[in-house]
PDB file of C-alpha atoms and ligand atoms in Angstrom:
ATOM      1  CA  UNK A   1     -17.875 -11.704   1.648  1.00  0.00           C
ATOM      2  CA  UNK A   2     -16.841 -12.185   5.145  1.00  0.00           C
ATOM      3  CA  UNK A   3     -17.445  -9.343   7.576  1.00  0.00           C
ATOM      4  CA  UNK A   4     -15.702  -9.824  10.717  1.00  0.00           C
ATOM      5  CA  UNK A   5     -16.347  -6.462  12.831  1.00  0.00           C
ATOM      6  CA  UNK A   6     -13.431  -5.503  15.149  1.00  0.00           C
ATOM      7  CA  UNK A   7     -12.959  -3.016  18.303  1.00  0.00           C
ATOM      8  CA  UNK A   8      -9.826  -1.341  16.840  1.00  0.00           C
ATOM      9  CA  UNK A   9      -6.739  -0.922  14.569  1.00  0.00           C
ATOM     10  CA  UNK A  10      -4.701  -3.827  16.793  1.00  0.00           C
ATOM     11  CA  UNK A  11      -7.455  -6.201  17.018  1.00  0.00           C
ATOM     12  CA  UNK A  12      -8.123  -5.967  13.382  1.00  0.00           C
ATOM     13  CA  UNK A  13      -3.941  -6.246  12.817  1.00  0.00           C
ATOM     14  CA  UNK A  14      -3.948  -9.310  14.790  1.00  0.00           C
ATOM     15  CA  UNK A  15      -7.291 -11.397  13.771  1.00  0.00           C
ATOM     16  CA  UNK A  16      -5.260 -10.828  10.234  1.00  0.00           C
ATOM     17  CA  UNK A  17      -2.250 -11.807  11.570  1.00  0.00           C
ATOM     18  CA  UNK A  18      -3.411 -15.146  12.743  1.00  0.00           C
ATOM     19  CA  UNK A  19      -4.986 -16.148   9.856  1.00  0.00           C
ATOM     20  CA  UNK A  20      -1.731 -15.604   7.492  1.00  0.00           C
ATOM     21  CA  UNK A  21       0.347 -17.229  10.245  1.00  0.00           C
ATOM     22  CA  UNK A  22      -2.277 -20.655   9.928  1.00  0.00           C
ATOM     23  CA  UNK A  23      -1.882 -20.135   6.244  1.00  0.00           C
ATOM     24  CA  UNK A  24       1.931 -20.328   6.299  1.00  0.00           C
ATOM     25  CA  UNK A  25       1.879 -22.869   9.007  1.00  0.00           C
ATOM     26  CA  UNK A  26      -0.208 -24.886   6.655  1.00  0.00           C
ATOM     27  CA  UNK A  27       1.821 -24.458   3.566  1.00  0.00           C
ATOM     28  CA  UNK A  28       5.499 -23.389   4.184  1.00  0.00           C
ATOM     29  CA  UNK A  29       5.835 -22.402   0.641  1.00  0.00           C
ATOM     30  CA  UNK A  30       2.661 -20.377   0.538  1.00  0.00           C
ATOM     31  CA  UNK A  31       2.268 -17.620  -1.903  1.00  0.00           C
ATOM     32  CA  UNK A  32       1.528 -14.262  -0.362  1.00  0.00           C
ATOM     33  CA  UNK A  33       0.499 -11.357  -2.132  1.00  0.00           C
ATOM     34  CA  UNK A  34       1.488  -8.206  -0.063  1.00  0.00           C
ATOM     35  CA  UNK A  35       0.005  -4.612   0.043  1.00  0.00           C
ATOM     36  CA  UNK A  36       1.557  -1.757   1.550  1.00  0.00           C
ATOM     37  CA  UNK A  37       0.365   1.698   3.212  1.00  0.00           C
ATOM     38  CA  UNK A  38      -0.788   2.019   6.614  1.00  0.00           C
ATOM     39  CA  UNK A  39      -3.838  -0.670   7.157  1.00  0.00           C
ATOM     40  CA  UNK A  40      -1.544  -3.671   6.476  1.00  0.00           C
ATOM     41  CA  UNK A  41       1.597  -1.963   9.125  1.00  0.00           C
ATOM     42  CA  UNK A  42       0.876  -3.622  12.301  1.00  0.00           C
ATOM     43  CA  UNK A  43       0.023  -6.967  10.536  1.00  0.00           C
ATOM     44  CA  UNK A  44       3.423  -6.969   9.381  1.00  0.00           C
ATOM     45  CA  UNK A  45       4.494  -5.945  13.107  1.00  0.00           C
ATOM     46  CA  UNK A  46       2.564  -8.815  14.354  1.00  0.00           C
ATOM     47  CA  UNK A  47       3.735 -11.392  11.890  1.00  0.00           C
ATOM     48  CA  UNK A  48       7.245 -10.295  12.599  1.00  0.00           C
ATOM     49  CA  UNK A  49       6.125 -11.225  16.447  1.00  0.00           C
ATOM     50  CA  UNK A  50       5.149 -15.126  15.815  1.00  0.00           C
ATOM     51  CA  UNK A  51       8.643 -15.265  13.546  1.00  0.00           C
ATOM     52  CA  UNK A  52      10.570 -14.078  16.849  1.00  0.00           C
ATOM     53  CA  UNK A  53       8.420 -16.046  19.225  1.00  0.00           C
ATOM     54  CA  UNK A  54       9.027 -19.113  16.921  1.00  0.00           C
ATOM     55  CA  UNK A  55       5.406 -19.832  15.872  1.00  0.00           C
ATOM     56  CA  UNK A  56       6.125 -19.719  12.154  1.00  0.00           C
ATOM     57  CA  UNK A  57       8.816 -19.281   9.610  1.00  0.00           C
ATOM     58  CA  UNK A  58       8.377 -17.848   6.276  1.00  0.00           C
ATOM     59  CA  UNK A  59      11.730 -19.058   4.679  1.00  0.00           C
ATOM     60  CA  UNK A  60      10.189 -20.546   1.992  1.00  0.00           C
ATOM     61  CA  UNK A  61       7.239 -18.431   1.600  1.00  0.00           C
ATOM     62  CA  UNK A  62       7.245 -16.736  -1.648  1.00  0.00           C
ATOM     63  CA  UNK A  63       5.985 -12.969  -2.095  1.00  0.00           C
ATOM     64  CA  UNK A  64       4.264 -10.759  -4.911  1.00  0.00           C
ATOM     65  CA  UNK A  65       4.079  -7.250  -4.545  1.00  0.00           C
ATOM     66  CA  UNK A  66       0.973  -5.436  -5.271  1.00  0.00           C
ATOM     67  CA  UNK A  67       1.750  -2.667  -6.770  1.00  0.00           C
ATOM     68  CA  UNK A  68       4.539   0.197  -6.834  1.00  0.00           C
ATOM     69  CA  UNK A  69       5.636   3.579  -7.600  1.00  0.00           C
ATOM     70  CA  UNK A  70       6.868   4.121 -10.681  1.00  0.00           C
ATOM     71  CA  UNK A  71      10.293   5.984 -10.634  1.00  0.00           C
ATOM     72  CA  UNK A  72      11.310   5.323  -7.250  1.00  0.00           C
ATOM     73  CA  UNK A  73      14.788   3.782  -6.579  1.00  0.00           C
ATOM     74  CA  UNK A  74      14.031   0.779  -5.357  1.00  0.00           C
ATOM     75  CA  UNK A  75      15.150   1.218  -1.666  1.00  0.00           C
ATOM     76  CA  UNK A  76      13.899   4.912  -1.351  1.00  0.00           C
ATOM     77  CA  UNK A  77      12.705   5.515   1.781  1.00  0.00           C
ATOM     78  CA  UNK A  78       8.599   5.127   0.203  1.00  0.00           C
ATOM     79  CA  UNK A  79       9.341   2.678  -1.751  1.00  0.00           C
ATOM     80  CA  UNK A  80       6.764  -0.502  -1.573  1.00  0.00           C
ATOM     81  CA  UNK A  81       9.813  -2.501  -1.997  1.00  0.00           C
ATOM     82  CA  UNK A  82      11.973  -0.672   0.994  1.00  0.00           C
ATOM     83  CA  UNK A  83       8.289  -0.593   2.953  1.00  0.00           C
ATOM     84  CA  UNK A  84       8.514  -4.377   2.856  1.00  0.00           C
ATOM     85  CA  UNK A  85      12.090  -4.701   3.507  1.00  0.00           C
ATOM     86  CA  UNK A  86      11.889  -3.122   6.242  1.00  0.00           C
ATOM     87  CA  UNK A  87       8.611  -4.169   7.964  1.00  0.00           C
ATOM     88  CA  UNK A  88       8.814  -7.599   7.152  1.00  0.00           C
ATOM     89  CA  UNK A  89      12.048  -9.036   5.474  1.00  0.00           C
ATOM     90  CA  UNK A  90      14.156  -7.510   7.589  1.00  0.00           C
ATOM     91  CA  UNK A  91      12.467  -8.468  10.242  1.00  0.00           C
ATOM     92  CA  UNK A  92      11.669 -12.531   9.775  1.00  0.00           C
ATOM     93  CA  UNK A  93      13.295 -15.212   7.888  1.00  0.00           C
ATOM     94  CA  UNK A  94      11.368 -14.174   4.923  1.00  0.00           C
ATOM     95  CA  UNK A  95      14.127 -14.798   1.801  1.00  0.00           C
ATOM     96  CA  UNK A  96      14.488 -11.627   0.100  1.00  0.00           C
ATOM     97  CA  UNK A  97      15.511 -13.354  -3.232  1.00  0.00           C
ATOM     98  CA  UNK A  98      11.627 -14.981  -3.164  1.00  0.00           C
ATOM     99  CA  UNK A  99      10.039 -11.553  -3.499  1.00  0.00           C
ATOM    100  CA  UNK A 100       8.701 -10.635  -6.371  1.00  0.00           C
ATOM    101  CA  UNK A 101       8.801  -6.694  -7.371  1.00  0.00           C
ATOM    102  CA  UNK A 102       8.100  -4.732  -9.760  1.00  0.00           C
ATOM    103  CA  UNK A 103      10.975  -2.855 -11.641  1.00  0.00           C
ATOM    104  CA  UNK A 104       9.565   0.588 -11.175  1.00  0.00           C
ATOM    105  CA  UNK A 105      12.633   2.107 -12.864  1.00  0.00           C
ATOM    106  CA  UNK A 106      11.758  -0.086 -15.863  1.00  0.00           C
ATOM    107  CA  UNK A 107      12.477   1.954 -19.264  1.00  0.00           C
ATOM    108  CA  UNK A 108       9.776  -0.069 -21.419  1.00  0.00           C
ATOM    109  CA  UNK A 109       6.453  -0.292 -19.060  1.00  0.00           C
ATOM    110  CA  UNK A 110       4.693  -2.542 -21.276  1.00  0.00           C
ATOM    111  CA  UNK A 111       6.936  -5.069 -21.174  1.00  0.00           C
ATOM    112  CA  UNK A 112       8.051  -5.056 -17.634  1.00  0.00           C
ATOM    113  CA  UNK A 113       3.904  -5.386 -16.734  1.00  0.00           C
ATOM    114  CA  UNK A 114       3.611  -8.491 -19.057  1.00  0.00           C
ATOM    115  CA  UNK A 115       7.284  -9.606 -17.185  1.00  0.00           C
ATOM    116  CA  UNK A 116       5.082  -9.421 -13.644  1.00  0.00           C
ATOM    117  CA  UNK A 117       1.719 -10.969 -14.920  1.00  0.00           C
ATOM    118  CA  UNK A 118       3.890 -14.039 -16.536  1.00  0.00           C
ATOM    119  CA  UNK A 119       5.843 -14.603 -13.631  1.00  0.00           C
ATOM    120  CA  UNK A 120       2.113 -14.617 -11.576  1.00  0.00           C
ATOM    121  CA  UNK A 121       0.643 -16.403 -14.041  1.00  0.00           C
ATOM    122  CA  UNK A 122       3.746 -19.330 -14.380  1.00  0.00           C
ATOM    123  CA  UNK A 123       3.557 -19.682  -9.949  1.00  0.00           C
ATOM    124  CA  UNK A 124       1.246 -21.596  -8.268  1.00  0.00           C
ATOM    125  CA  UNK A 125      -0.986 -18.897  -7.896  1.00  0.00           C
ATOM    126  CA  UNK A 126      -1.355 -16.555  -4.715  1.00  0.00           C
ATOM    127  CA  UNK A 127      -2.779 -18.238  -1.542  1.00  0.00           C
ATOM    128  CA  UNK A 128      -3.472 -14.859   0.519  1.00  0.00           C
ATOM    129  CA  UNK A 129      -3.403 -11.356  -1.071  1.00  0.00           C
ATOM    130  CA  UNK A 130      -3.737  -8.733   1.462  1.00  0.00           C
ATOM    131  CA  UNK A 131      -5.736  -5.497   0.435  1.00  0.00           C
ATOM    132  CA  UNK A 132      -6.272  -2.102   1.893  1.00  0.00           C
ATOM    133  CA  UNK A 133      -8.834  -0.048   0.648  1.00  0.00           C
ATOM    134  CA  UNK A 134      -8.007   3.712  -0.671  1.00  0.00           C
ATOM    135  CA  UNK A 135     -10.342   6.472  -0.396  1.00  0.00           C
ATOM    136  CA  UNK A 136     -11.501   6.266  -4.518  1.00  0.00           C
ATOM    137  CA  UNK A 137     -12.378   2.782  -3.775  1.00  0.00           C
ATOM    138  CA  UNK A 138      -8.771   1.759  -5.268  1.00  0.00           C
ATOM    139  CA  UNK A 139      -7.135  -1.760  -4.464  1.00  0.00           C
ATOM    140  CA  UNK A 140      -3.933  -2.254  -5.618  1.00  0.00           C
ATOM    141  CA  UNK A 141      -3.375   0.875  -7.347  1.00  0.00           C
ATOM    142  CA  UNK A 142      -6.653   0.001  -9.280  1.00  0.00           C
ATOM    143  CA  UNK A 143      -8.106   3.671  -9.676  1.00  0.00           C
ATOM    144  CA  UNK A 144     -11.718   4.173 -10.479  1.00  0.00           C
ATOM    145  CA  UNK A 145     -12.330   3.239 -14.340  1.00  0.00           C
ATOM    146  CA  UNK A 146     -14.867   1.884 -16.584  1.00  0.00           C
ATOM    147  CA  UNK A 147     -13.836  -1.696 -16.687  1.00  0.00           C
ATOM    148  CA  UNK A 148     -11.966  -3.765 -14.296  1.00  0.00           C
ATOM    149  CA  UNK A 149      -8.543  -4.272 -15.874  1.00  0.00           C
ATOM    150  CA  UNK A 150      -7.136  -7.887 -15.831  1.00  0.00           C
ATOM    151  CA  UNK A 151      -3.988  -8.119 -15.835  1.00  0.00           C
ATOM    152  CA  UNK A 152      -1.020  -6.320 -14.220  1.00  0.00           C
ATOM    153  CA  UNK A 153      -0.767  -2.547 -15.847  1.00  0.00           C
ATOM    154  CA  UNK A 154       0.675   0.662 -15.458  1.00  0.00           C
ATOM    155  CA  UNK A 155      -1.628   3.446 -14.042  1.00  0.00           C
ATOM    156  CA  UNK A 156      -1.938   7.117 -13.510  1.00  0.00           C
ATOM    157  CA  UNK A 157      -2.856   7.936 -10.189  1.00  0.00           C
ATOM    158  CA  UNK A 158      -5.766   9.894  -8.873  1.00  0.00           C
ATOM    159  CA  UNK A 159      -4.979  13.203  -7.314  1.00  0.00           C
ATOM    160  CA  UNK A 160      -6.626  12.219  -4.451  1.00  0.00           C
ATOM    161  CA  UNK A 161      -3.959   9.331  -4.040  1.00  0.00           C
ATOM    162  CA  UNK A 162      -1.487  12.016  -5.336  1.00  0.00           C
ATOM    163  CA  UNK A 163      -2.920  14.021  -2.336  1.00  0.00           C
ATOM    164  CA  UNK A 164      -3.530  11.452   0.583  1.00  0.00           C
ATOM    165  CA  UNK A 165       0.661  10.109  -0.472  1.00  0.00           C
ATOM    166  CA  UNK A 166       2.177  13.785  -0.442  1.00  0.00           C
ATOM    167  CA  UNK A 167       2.349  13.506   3.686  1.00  0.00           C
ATOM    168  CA  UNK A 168       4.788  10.944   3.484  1.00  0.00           C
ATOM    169  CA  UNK A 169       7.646  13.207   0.490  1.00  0.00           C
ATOM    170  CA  UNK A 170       9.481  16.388   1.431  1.00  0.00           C
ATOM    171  CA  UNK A 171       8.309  18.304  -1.708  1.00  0.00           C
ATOM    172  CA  UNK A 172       5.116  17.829  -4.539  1.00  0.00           C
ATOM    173  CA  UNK A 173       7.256  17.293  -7.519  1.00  0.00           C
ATOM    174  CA  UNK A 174       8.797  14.235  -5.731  1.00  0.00           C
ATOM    175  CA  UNK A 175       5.213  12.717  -5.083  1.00  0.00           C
ATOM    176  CA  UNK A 176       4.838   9.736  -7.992  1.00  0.00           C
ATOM    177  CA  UNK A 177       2.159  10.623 -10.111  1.00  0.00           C
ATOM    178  CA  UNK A 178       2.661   7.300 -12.375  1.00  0.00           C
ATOM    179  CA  UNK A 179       2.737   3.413 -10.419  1.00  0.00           C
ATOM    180  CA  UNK A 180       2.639  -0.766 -11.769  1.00  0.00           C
ATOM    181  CA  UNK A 181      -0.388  -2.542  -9.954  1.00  0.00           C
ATOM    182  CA  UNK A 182      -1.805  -6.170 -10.247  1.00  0.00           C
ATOM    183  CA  UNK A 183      -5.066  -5.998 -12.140  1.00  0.00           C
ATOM    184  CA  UNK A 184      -8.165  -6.520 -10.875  1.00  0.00           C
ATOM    185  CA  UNK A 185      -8.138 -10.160 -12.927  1.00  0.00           C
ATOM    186  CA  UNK A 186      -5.199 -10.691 -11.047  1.00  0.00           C
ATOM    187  CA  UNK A 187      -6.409 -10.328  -7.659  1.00  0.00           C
ATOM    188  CA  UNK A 188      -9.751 -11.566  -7.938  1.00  0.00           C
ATOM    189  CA  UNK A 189      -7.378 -14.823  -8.764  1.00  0.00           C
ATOM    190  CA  UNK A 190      -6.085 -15.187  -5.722  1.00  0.00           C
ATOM    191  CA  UNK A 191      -7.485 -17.985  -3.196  1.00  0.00           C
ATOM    192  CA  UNK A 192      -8.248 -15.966  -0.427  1.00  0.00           C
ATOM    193  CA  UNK A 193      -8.075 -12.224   0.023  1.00  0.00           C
ATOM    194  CA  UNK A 194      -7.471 -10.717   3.249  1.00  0.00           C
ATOM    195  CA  UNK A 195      -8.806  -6.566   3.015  1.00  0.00           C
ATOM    196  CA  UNK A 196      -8.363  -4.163   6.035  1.00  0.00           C
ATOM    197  CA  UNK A 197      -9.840  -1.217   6.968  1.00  0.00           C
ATOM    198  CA  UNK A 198      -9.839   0.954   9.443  1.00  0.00           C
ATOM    199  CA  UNK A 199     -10.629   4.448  10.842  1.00  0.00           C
ATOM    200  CA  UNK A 200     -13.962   6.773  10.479  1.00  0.00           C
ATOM    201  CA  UNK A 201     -11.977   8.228   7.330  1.00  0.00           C
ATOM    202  CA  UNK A 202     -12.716   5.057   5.497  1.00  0.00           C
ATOM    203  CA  UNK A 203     -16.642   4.886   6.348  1.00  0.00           C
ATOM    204  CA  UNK A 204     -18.003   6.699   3.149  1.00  0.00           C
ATOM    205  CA  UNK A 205     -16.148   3.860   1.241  1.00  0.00           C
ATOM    206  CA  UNK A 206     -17.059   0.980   2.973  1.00  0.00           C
ATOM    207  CA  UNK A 207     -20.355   2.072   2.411  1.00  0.00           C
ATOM    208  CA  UNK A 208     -20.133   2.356  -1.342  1.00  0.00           C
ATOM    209  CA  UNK A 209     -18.237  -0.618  -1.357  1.00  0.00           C
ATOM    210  CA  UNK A 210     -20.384  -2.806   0.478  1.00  0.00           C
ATOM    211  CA  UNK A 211     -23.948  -1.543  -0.131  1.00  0.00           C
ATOM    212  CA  UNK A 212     -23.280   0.549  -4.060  1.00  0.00           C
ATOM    213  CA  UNK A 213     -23.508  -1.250  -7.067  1.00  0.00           C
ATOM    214  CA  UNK A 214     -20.857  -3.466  -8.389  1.00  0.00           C
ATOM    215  CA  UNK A 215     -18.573  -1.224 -10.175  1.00  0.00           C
ATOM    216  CA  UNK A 216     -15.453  -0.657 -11.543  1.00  0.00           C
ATOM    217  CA  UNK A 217     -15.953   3.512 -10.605  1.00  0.00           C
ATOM    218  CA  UNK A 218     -15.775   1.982  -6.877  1.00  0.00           C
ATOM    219  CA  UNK A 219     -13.056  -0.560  -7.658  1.00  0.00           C
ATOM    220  CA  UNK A 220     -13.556  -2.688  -4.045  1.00  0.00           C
ATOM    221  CA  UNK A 221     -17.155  -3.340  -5.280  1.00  0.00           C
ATOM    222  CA  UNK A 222     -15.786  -6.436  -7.208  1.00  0.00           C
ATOM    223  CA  UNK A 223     -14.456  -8.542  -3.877  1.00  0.00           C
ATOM    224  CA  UNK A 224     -17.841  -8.901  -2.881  1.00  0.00           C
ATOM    225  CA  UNK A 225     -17.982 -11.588  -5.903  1.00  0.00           C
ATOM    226  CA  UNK A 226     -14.897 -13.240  -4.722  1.00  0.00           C
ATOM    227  CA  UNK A 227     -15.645 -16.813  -3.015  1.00  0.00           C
ATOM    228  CA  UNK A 228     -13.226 -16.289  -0.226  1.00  0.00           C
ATOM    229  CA  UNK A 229     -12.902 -12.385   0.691  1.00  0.00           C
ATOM    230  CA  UNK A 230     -12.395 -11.317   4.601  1.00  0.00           C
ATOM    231  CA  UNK A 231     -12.762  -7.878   5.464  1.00  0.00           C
ATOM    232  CA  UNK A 232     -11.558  -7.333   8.621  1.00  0.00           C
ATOM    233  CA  UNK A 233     -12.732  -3.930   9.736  1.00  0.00           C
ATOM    234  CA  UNK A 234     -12.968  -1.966  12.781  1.00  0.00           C
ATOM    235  CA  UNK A 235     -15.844  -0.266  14.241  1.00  0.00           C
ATOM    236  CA  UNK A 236     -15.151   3.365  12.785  1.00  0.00           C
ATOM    237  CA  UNK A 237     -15.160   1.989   8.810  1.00  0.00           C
ATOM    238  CA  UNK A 238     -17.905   0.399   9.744  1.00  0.00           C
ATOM    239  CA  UNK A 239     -20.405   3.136  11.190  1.00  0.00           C
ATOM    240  CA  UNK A 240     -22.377   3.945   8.197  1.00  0.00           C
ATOM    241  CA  UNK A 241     -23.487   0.266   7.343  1.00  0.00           C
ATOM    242  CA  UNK A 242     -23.514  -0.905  11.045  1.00  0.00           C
ATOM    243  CA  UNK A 243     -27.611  -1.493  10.650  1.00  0.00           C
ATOM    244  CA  UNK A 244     -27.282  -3.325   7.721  1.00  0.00           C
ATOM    245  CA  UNK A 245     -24.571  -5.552   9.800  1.00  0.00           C
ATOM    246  CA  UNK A 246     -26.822  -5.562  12.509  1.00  0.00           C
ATOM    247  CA  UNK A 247     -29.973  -7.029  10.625  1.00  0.00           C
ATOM    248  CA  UNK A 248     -28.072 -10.266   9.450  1.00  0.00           C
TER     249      UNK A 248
HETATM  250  C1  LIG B   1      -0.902  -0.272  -1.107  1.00  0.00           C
HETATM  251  C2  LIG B   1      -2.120  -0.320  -1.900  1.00  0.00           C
HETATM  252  C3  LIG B   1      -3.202   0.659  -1.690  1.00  0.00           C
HETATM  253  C4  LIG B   1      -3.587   0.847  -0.235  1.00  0.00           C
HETATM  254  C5  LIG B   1      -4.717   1.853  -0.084  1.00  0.00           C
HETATM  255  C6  LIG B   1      -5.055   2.106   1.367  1.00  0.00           C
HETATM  256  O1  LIG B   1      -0.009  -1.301  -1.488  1.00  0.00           O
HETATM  257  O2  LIG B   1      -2.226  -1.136  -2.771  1.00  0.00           O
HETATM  258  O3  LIG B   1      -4.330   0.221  -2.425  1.00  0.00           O
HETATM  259  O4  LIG B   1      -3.972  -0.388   0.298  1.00  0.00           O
HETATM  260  O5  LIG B   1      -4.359   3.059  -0.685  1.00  0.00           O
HETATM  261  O6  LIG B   1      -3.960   2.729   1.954  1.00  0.00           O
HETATM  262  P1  LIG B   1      -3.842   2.893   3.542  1.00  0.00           P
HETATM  263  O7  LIG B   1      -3.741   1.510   4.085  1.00  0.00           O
HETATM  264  O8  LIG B   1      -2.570   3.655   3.754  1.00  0.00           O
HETATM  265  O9  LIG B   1      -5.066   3.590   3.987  1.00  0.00           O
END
């Protein structure tokens, strides 16, 4: 794993800004594999930047989701689909009609997981997948379980996702307890993964995830077996292992 240490929140935004922007400059039709929540925002900000400066185009890019609430109308306000609309579509040439969602109103969850991993599994595979990391060590909406699941799957969510996600819903009962992630399988497949993290309230986990054990209780454990994993991180996540960083 790649550790590239950053000053703050907009220099970590950009550093992973540029390197999707090469990536797409590189391949036109690049496969992206996109992660919501609030460590990816300002990428998307920045990315929607280049578009309007001219420095890239992502009209044939193609686009996975990485995971979703289950129940949520798919352009409710916290939806990961309307998140993406919003930040990005809306913003860049990006063709709605090549993103790739889950149906998080689907009736039979079984089927509509096997539905996501086929399509995945039928494309050329995802160039970039961009990760945050949650506070149980999740990524994707992988929680904390004894094995790594493989393929795409529905999940119950922690309560302290429940918890950390009731900020952004005007009551509890409308929080979504239930979401579709990409399995761990899934993302390990992808050629390069992107993961950002930032903020003093994601030290403890950077910790476990880069010095622990590989586990699937800590989920993020497993990218440090991926052949091509950046973490871009700032110097807050980074406090607790900052010696270790220091003696390499
Ligand atoms: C979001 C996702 C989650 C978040 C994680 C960190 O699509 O898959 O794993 O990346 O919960 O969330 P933030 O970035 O809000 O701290």
């Amino acid at each position: 794993m790649r550790i590239v240490r950053v000053d703050n929140y907009k220099e970590m935004s950009k550093t992973a800004s540029d390197i999707i922007k090469e990536q797409v400059i590189l391949k036109k039709d690049a496969i992206i594999g996109f992660a919501t929540g609030s460590s990816p925002l300002a990428v998307y900000e920045c990315l929607a930047e280049d578009y309007k400066n001219k420095m890239v185009s992502f009209k044939k890019v193609r686009g996975f989701q990485l995971d979703e609430y289950y129940g949520l109308e798919r352009l409710h306000s916290q939806s990961f689909y309307y998140y993406m609309k919003k930040n990005f579509m809306d913003k860049t040439d990006f063709d709605e009609a090549n993103f790739e969602a889950f149906d998080a109103l689907a009736a039979d969850i079984n089927k509509e997981c096997s539905r996501y991993e086929t399509l995945l599994a039928k494309s050329d595979g995802i160039d970039i997948q961009i990760l945050g990391i949650g506070n149980t060590g999740h990524i994707g909406f992988n929680e904390p379980a004894e094995t790594f699941p493989d393929e795409a799957h529905f999940v119950k969510l922690e309560k302290e996702t429940i918890d950390a996600n009731a900020k952004f819903f005007a009551n509890t009962e409308e929080i979504p307890k239930y979401a579709f992630t990409l399995g761990i399988g899934s993302i390990m497949k992808a050629k390069k993964l992107i993961v950002l993290v930032n903020g003093r309230g994601k030290s403890d986990i950077i910790k476990k995830t880069l010095c622990g054990p590989i586990t699937p209780k800590i989920p993020a454990t497993v990218l440090r077996l991926h052949p091509d994993c950046t973490l871009i991180a700032d110097k807050e996540a980074l406090e607790l292992v900052e010696d270790r960083l220091e003696e390499k």
